[in-house]
Amino acid sequence: EALAFARGENSKTNAYLTFSEERALQTASAVDEKLSRGEAPGALAGVPIAVKDVIVTKGLRTTCGSKMLEHFIPPYDATAVQRLEAAGGVIIGKANCDEFAMGSSNENSAYGPVRNPVALDRVPGGSSGGSAAVVAQGTAAVSLGSDTGGSIRQPASFCGVVGVTPTYGRVSRYGLVAFASSLDHIGPFARNVEDAAILLQTIAGRDPKDATSAFAPVPDYRESLGKDVRGLRVGLPKEYFAHLDSESGDQIHKGIELLKQQGCEIVDVSLPHTDYAVACYYIICTAEASANLARYDGVRYTRRSAQAKTLQDMYRMTRGEGFGAECKRRIMLGTYVLSSGYYDAYYLKAQKVRSLIARDFQQAFTQVDALVTPVSPFPAFKLGEKLDDPIQMYLSDIYTITGDLAGIPCMSVPCGNTAEGLPVGMQILTRHFDESGMFRLASAFE
Ligand code: GLN
């Protein structure tokens, strides 16, 4: 039933790329069997879940939103997917996204854009636009997305749902197709904070298959929900209120008022290196992408140009035909900043700036328990509106990129609508591994 509903709704939004009937029925009947044996079926028993199409699923097509992987059937499951199914979750399909998670509007998908279920002429945000849209339209109860520079939080804010980017290392990246490995995170989308907390609880924790996954114990996130926030010190970084449009600003200020009313102490803070974040991010992420995307060479995976006659031609033509414009732009930029002679001036410099940005947060967290900021300077924009101007598009991530660069937990929680009914999201950021503190504050908005 859930699948039929999802299929029907998909004609409006294009949020799913693939449905997984067979697999869904298998997991659902495994849950039934457990129940009939009197065993506990798991925290997510029977819950319909969508998975962003950059996360691999065994036997189920995984395209990364790219022509390059049009027919790619992965031979294994991502750890996060495995853990969801072990808890009884039912994967109903793969969610549309920007090609290799590069984008802010889902318009870079080779399979067409996703429409925002809240306003069909608008983008759902990106790159996890499909994952946000399916939760907003109610065809999946929860979903998985990935975030490298804002790709969970920004679409969550555009679609009016909760989106969580956990601490780097909290969730295994095994089976997440690499875009920029030092920045990539897997995280949940949900309709409320509790569901997001349950989903994160299920997928978090050390995984020997990902050397960067952390040993830190995973606390019970639900215990922190609805706890009193009185006396919490909440910082407002002044740099995060420039560029903000007035309608979003109104909602954000109402959100801050709400925290005040509940007894939070609001403190002005400064993160002085914020201005360099966009430049720093686009050097590091393109550098890493140029290396990670080198593997799509026509030899492995699925695509190979039919026209090529020599080996060199095969590489060149396969990549020329398989990658879209944004991927090509980033591969070229990344190769350039890593090339000898430019490495020191760009890549190395960006790494230093990254440390300064992380230090800004450390400094701020000596004064406050959490930071709150807008997620994006503006709400969901119209399809096509920013397509011709990559710089404008890059600016929509201006408030979210820093969290990934620092590797701290951050999330978007709905915080009102504009007069036109477009959702606005509040971002909450806390210290490394303090997802509990983040959820505690987030639940104050519900
Ligand atoms: N929009 C940003 C980009 O295009 C972030 C993408 C992401 O987080 N995957 O790189």
PDB file of C-alpha atoms in Angstrom, residues 80-272:
ATOM      1  CA  ALA A  80      23.513   2.358   7.515  1.00  0.00           C
ATOM      2  CA  VAL A  81      21.111   0.473   5.236  1.00  0.00           C
ATOM      3  CA  GLN A  82      21.996  -2.824   6.853  1.00  0.00           C
ATOM      4  CA  ARG A  83      21.307  -1.391  10.306  1.00  0.00           C
ATOM      5  CA  LEU A  84      17.955   0.044   9.252  1.00  0.00           C
ATOM      6  CA  GLU A  85      16.797  -3.292   7.923  1.00  0.00           C
ATOM      7  CA  ALA A  86      18.133  -5.145  10.947  1.00  0.00           C
ATOM      8  CA  ALA A  87      15.828  -2.898  13.012  1.00  0.00           C
ATOM      9  CA  GLY A  88      12.858  -3.882  10.832  1.00  0.00           C
ATOM     10  CA  GLY A  89      12.849  -0.792   8.588  1.00  0.00           C
ATOM     11  CA  VAL A  90      11.375  -1.359   5.123  1.00  0.00           C
ATOM     12  CA  ILE A  91      13.263   0.276   2.257  1.00  0.00           C
ATOM     13  CA  ILE A  92      10.715   1.222  -0.349  1.00  0.00           C
ATOM     14  CA  GLY A  93      12.894   3.087  -2.837  1.00  0.00           C
ATOM     15  CA  LYS A  94      15.826   5.227  -3.795  1.00  0.00           C
ATOM     16  CA  ALA A  95      15.510   8.996  -3.614  1.00  0.00           C
ATOM     17  CA  ASN A  96      16.463  11.384  -6.403  1.00  0.00           C
ATOM     18  CA  CYS A  97      19.402  13.732  -5.777  1.00  0.00           C
ATOM     19  CA  ASP A  98      21.884  16.003  -7.495  1.00  0.00           C
ATOM     20  CA  GLU A  99      24.499  14.117  -9.508  1.00  0.00           C
ATOM     21  CA  PHE A 100      27.051  12.692  -7.058  1.00  0.00           C
ATOM     22  CA  ALA A 101      25.491  14.973  -4.409  1.00  0.00           C
ATOM     23  CA  MET A 102      26.785  18.117  -6.089  1.00  0.00           C
ATOM     24  CA  GLY A 103      24.174  20.830  -5.964  1.00  0.00           C
ATOM     25  CA  SER A 104      21.738  22.823  -3.878  1.00  0.00           C
ATOM     26  CA  SER A 105      18.474  22.464  -5.777  1.00  0.00           C
ATOM     27  CA  ASN A 106      18.291  18.907  -7.123  1.00  0.00           C
ATOM     28  CA  GLU A 107      18.401  20.400 -10.620  1.00  0.00           C
ATOM     29  CA  ASN A 108      21.724  18.658 -11.346  1.00  0.00           C
ATOM     30  CA  SER A 109      20.146  15.198 -11.378  1.00  0.00           C
ATOM     31  CA  ALA A 110      20.492  13.408 -14.725  1.00  0.00           C
ATOM     32  CA  TYR A 111      16.956  12.116 -14.119  1.00  0.00           C
ATOM     33  CA  GLY A 112      15.236  15.493 -13.879  1.00  0.00           C
ATOM     34  CA  PRO A 113      14.644  17.801 -10.925  1.00  0.00           C
ATOM     35  CA  VAL A 114      12.471  17.069  -7.907  1.00  0.00           C
ATOM     36  CA  ARG A 115       9.558  19.392  -7.204  1.00  0.00           C
ATOM     37  CA  ASN A 116       9.013  20.700  -3.696  1.00  0.00           C
ATOM     38  CA  PRO A 117       5.786  19.121  -2.345  1.00  0.00           C
ATOM     39  CA  VAL A 118       5.046  22.330  -0.430  1.00  0.00           C
ATOM     40  CA  ALA A 119       5.031  24.411  -3.660  1.00  0.00           C
ATOM     41  CA  LEU A 120       5.397  22.419  -6.860  1.00  0.00           C
ATOM     42  CA  ASP A 121       6.969  25.254  -8.864  1.00  0.00           C
ATOM     43  CA  ARG A 122       9.848  25.441  -6.371  1.00  0.00           C
ATOM     44  CA  VAL A 123      12.985  23.397  -5.755  1.00  0.00           C
ATOM     45  CA  PRO A 124      13.147  21.060  -2.761  1.00  0.00           C
ATOM     46  CA  GLY A 125      16.763  22.077  -2.093  1.00  0.00           C
ATOM     47  CA  GLY A 126      19.705  19.804  -2.607  1.00  0.00           C
ATOM     48  CA  SER A 127      21.514  17.715  -2.955  1.00  0.00           C
ATOM     49  CA  SER A 128      19.250  15.381  -0.921  1.00  0.00           C
ATOM     50  CA  GLY A 129      16.124  16.934  -2.457  1.00  0.00           C
ATOM     51  CA  GLY A 130      14.353  13.614  -3.021  1.00  0.00           C
ATOM     52  CA  SER A 131      14.982  12.456   0.548  1.00  0.00           C
ATOM     53  CA  ALA A 132      13.451  15.666   1.931  1.00  0.00           C
ATOM     54  CA  ALA A 133      10.516  15.648  -0.495  1.00  0.00           C
ATOM     55  CA  VAL A 134       9.423  12.069   0.252  1.00  0.00           C
ATOM     56  CA  VAL A 135       9.198  12.818   3.962  1.00  0.00           C
ATOM     57  CA  ALA A 136       7.387  16.118   3.349  1.00  0.00           C
ATOM     58  CA  GLN A 137       4.846  14.458   1.033  1.00  0.00           C
ATOM     59  CA  GLY A 138       4.423  11.572   3.447  1.00  0.00           C
ATOM     60  CA  THR A 139       5.340   8.725   1.103  1.00  0.00           C
ATOM     61  CA  ALA A 140       8.144   7.638   3.435  1.00  0.00           C
ATOM     62  CA  ALA A 141       8.045   8.077   7.198  1.00  0.00           C
ATOM     63  CA  VAL A 142      11.760   8.812   7.324  1.00  0.00           C
ATOM     64  CA  SER A 143      14.672   8.786   4.902  1.00  0.00           C
ATOM     65  CA  LEU A 144      18.440   8.816   4.651  1.00  0.00           C
ATOM     66  CA  GLY A 145      20.358  11.622   2.994  1.00  0.00           C
ATOM     67  CA  SER A 146      23.956  12.707   2.785  1.00  0.00           C
ATOM     68  CA  ASP A 147      25.521  16.021   3.708  1.00  0.00           C
ATOM     69  CA  THR A 148      28.878  17.353   2.524  1.00  0.00           C
ATOM     70  CA  GLY A 149      28.167  21.070   2.643  1.00  0.00           C
ATOM     71  CA  GLY A 150      24.541  21.329   3.706  1.00  0.00           C
ATOM     72  CA  SER A 151      22.773  18.731   1.603  1.00  0.00           C
ATOM     73  CA  ILE A 152      20.634  17.433   4.462  1.00  0.00           C
ATOM     74  CA  ARG A 153      19.879  20.637   6.348  1.00  0.00           C
ATOM     75  CA  GLN A 154      19.150  22.920   3.383  1.00  0.00           C
ATOM     76  CA  PRO A 155      16.553  20.616   1.724  1.00  0.00           C
ATOM     77  CA  ALA A 156      15.052  19.869   5.155  1.00  0.00           C
ATOM     78  CA  SER A 157      14.551  23.598   5.679  1.00  0.00           C
ATOM     79  CA  PHE A 158      13.104  24.100   2.159  1.00  0.00           C
ATOM     80  CA  CYS A 159      10.588  21.265   2.626  1.00  0.00           C
ATOM     81  CA  GLY A 160       9.676  21.906   6.271  1.00  0.00           C
ATOM     82  CA  VAL A 161      11.043  18.692   7.781  1.00  0.00           C
ATOM     83  CA  VAL A 162      13.760  17.800  10.300  1.00  0.00           C
ATOM     84  CA  GLY A 163      17.216  16.980   8.888  1.00  0.00           C
ATOM     85  CA  VAL A 164      20.263  15.921  10.899  1.00  0.00           C
ATOM     86  CA  THR A 165      23.970  15.987  10.035  1.00  0.00           C
ATOM     87  CA  PRO A 166      25.648  14.025  12.818  1.00  0.00           C
ATOM     88  CA  THR A 167      29.235  14.481  14.032  1.00  0.00           C
ATOM     89  CA  TYR A 168      31.754  13.365  11.394  1.00  0.00           C
ATOM     90  CA  GLY A 169      32.506   9.747  12.304  1.00  0.00           C
ATOM     91  CA  ARG A 170      29.237   9.146  14.172  1.00  0.00           C
ATOM     92  CA  VAL A 171      27.691   7.219  11.280  1.00  0.00           C
ATOM     93  CA  SER A 172      29.668   4.849   9.075  1.00  0.00           C
ATOM     94  CA  ARG A 173      30.281   6.043   5.523  1.00  0.00           C
ATOM     95  CA  TYR A 174      30.714   2.477   4.295  1.00  0.00           C
ATOM     96  CA  GLY A 175      28.560   2.275   1.195  1.00  0.00           C
ATOM     97  CA  LEU A 176      28.147   6.020   0.780  1.00  0.00           C
ATOM     98  CA  VAL A 177      29.482   6.795  -2.694  1.00  0.00           C
ATOM     99  CA  ALA A 178      32.328   9.233  -2.031  1.00  0.00           C
ATOM    100  CA  PHE A 179      32.063  12.871  -3.089  1.00  0.00           C
ATOM    101  CA  ALA A 180      34.445  14.625  -0.635  1.00  0.00           C
ATOM    102  CA  SER A 181      35.446  11.984   1.876  1.00  0.00           C
ATOM    103  CA  SER A 182      36.595  14.297   4.674  1.00  0.00           C
ATOM    104  CA  LEU A 183      33.253  16.122   4.575  1.00  0.00           C
ATOM    105  CA  ASP A 184      30.709  13.419   3.692  1.00  0.00           C
ATOM    106  CA  HIS A 185      28.100  12.403   6.283  1.00  0.00           C
ATOM    107  CA  ILE A 186      25.029  10.161   6.234  1.00  0.00           C
ATOM    108  CA  GLY A 187      22.069  11.425   8.253  1.00  0.00           C
ATOM    109  CA  PRO A 188      18.290  11.201   8.747  1.00  0.00           C
ATOM    110  CA  PHE A 189      15.257  13.152   7.549  1.00  0.00           C
ATOM    111  CA  ALA A 190      12.045  12.899   9.567  1.00  0.00           C
ATOM    112  CA  ARG A 191       8.806  14.720  10.268  1.00  0.00           C
ATOM    113  CA  ASN A 192       9.706  15.357  13.895  1.00  0.00           C
ATOM    114  CA  VAL A 193      12.729  15.407  16.175  1.00  0.00           C
ATOM    115  CA  GLU A 194      11.885  12.143  17.900  1.00  0.00           C
ATOM    116  CA  ASP A 195      11.769  10.148  14.657  1.00  0.00           C
ATOM    117  CA  ALA A 196      15.067  11.698  13.569  1.00  0.00           C
ATOM    118  CA  ALA A 197      16.604  10.740  16.919  1.00  0.00           C
ATOM    119  CA  ILE A 198      15.380   7.144  16.602  1.00  0.00           C
ATOM    120  CA  LEU A 199      16.737   6.868  13.085  1.00  0.00           C
ATOM    121  CA  LEU A 200      20.123   8.258  14.072  1.00  0.00           C
ATOM    122  CA  GLN A 201      20.219   5.940  17.081  1.00  0.00           C
ATOM    123  CA  THR A 202      19.756   2.996  14.739  1.00  0.00           C
ATOM    124  CA  ILE A 203      22.518   3.853  12.273  1.00  0.00           C
ATOM    125  CA  ALA A 204      25.111   5.434  14.613  1.00  0.00           C
ATOM    126  CA  GLY A 205      28.153   3.792  16.144  1.00  0.00           C
ATOM    127  CA  ARG A 206      31.493   2.267  15.275  1.00  0.00           C
ATOM    128  CA  ASP A 207      31.778   0.208  12.118  1.00  0.00           C
ATOM    129  CA  PRO A 208      35.018  -1.655  11.415  1.00  0.00           C
ATOM    130  CA  LYS A 209      34.379  -1.172   7.693  1.00  0.00           C
ATOM    131  CA  ASP A 210      34.901   2.598   7.979  1.00  0.00           C
ATOM    132  CA  ALA A 211      38.213   3.537   9.612  1.00  0.00           C
ATOM    133  CA  THR A 212      36.944   7.084  10.276  1.00  0.00           C
ATOM    134  CA  SER A 213      33.877   5.885  12.190  1.00  0.00           C
ATOM    135  CA  ALA A 214      34.179   6.738  15.853  1.00  0.00           C
ATOM    136  CA  PHE A 215      34.362   4.422  18.866  1.00  0.00           C
ATOM    137  CA  ALA A 216      32.433   6.946  20.984  1.00  0.00           C
ATOM    138  CA  PRO A 217      29.477   5.264  22.725  1.00  0.00           C
ATOM    139  CA  VAL A 218      26.049   6.262  21.393  1.00  0.00           C
ATOM    140  CA  PRO A 219      23.800   7.606  24.162  1.00  0.00           C
ATOM    141  CA  ASP A 220      20.034   7.141  24.207  1.00  0.00           C
ATOM    142  CA  TYR A 221      18.972  10.195  22.223  1.00  0.00           C
ATOM    143  CA  ARG A 222      15.344   9.959  23.192  1.00  0.00           C
ATOM    144  CA  GLU A 223      16.219  10.686  26.825  1.00  0.00           C
ATOM    145  CA  SER A 224      17.189  14.221  25.898  1.00  0.00           C
ATOM    146  CA  LEU A 225      13.927  15.041  24.119  1.00  0.00           C
ATOM    147  CA  GLY A 226      11.538  17.431  25.783  1.00  0.00           C
ATOM    148  CA  LYS A 227      13.986  18.124  28.612  1.00  0.00           C
ATOM    149  CA  ASP A 228      13.870  21.571  30.113  1.00  0.00           C
ATOM    150  CA  VAL A 229      16.120  24.013  28.231  1.00  0.00           C
ATOM    151  CA  ARG A 230      16.114  26.593  31.018  1.00  0.00           C
ATOM    152  CA  GLY A 231      19.569  28.024  31.658  1.00  0.00           C
ATOM    153  CA  LEU A 232      21.117  26.694  28.439  1.00  0.00           C
ATOM    154  CA  ARG A 233      23.479  29.201  26.907  1.00  0.00           C
ATOM    155  CA  VAL A 234      22.663  29.619  23.234  1.00  0.00           C
ATOM    156  CA  GLY A 235      24.966  31.628  20.959  1.00  0.00           C
ATOM    157  CA  LEU A 236      23.944  33.730  17.953  1.00  0.00           C
ATOM    158  CA  PRO A 237      26.957  34.090  15.640  1.00  0.00           C
ATOM    159  CA  LYS A 238      26.650  37.588  14.223  1.00  0.00           C
ATOM    160  CA  GLU A 239      28.164  36.588  10.849  1.00  0.00           C
ATOM    161  CA  TYR A 240      25.173  34.307  10.159  1.00  0.00           C
ATOM    162  CA  PHE A 241      22.624  37.060   9.953  1.00  0.00           C
ATOM    163  CA  ALA A 242      24.157  38.953   7.037  1.00  0.00           C
ATOM    164  CA  HIS A 243      22.667  37.999   3.621  1.00  0.00           C
ATOM    165  CA  LEU A 244      19.441  36.858   5.311  1.00  0.00           C
ATOM    166  CA  ASP A 245      16.220  37.937   3.593  1.00  0.00           C
ATOM    167  CA  SER A 246      13.698  39.735   5.759  1.00  0.00           C
ATOM    168  CA  GLU A 247      10.908  37.148   5.694  1.00  0.00           C
ATOM    169  CA  SER A 248      13.204  34.315   6.751  1.00  0.00           C
ATOM    170  CA  GLY A 249      14.731  36.676   9.305  1.00  0.00           C
ATOM    171  CA  ASP A 250      11.315  37.280  10.882  1.00  0.00           C
ATOM    172  CA  GLN A 251      10.758  33.571  11.416  1.00  0.00           C
ATOM    173  CA  ILE A 252      14.276  33.049  12.763  1.00  0.00           C
ATOM    174  CA  HIS A 253      13.832  35.873  15.268  1.00  0.00           C
ATOM    175  CA  LYS A 254      10.533  34.396  16.392  1.00  0.00           C
ATOM    176  CA  GLY A 255      12.384  31.121  16.950  1.00  0.00           C
ATOM    177  CA  ILE A 256      14.998  32.857  19.052  1.00  0.00           C
ATOM    178  CA  GLU A 257      12.237  34.536  21.074  1.00  0.00           C
ATOM    179  CA  LEU A 258      10.738  31.124  21.704  1.00  0.00           C
ATOM    180  CA  LEU A 259      14.027  29.907  23.168  1.00  0.00           C
ATOM    181  CA  LYS A 260      14.211  33.002  25.369  1.00  0.00           C
ATOM    182  CA  GLN A 261      10.689  32.383  26.652  1.00  0.00           C
ATOM    183  CA  GLN A 262      11.694  28.870  27.600  1.00  0.00           C
ATOM    184  CA  GLY A 263      14.543  30.220  29.690  1.00  0.00           C
ATOM    185  CA  CYS A 264      17.562  29.941  27.377  1.00  0.00           C
ATOM    186  CA  GLU A 265      20.182  32.570  27.826  1.00  0.00           C
ATOM    187  CA  ILE A 266      20.904  34.150  24.434  1.00  0.00           C
ATOM    188  CA  VAL A 267      24.501  35.279  23.931  1.00  0.00           C
ATOM    189  CA  ASP A 268      26.022  37.139  20.972  1.00  0.00           C
ATOM    190  CA  VAL A 269      29.127  35.423  19.649  1.00  0.00           C
ATOM    191  CA  SER A 270      31.411  35.769  16.670  1.00  0.00           C
ATOM    192  CA  LEU A 271      32.877  33.173  14.307  1.00  0.00           C
ATOM    193  CA  PRO A 272      35.336  35.480  12.582  1.00  0.00           C
TER     194      PRO A 272
END
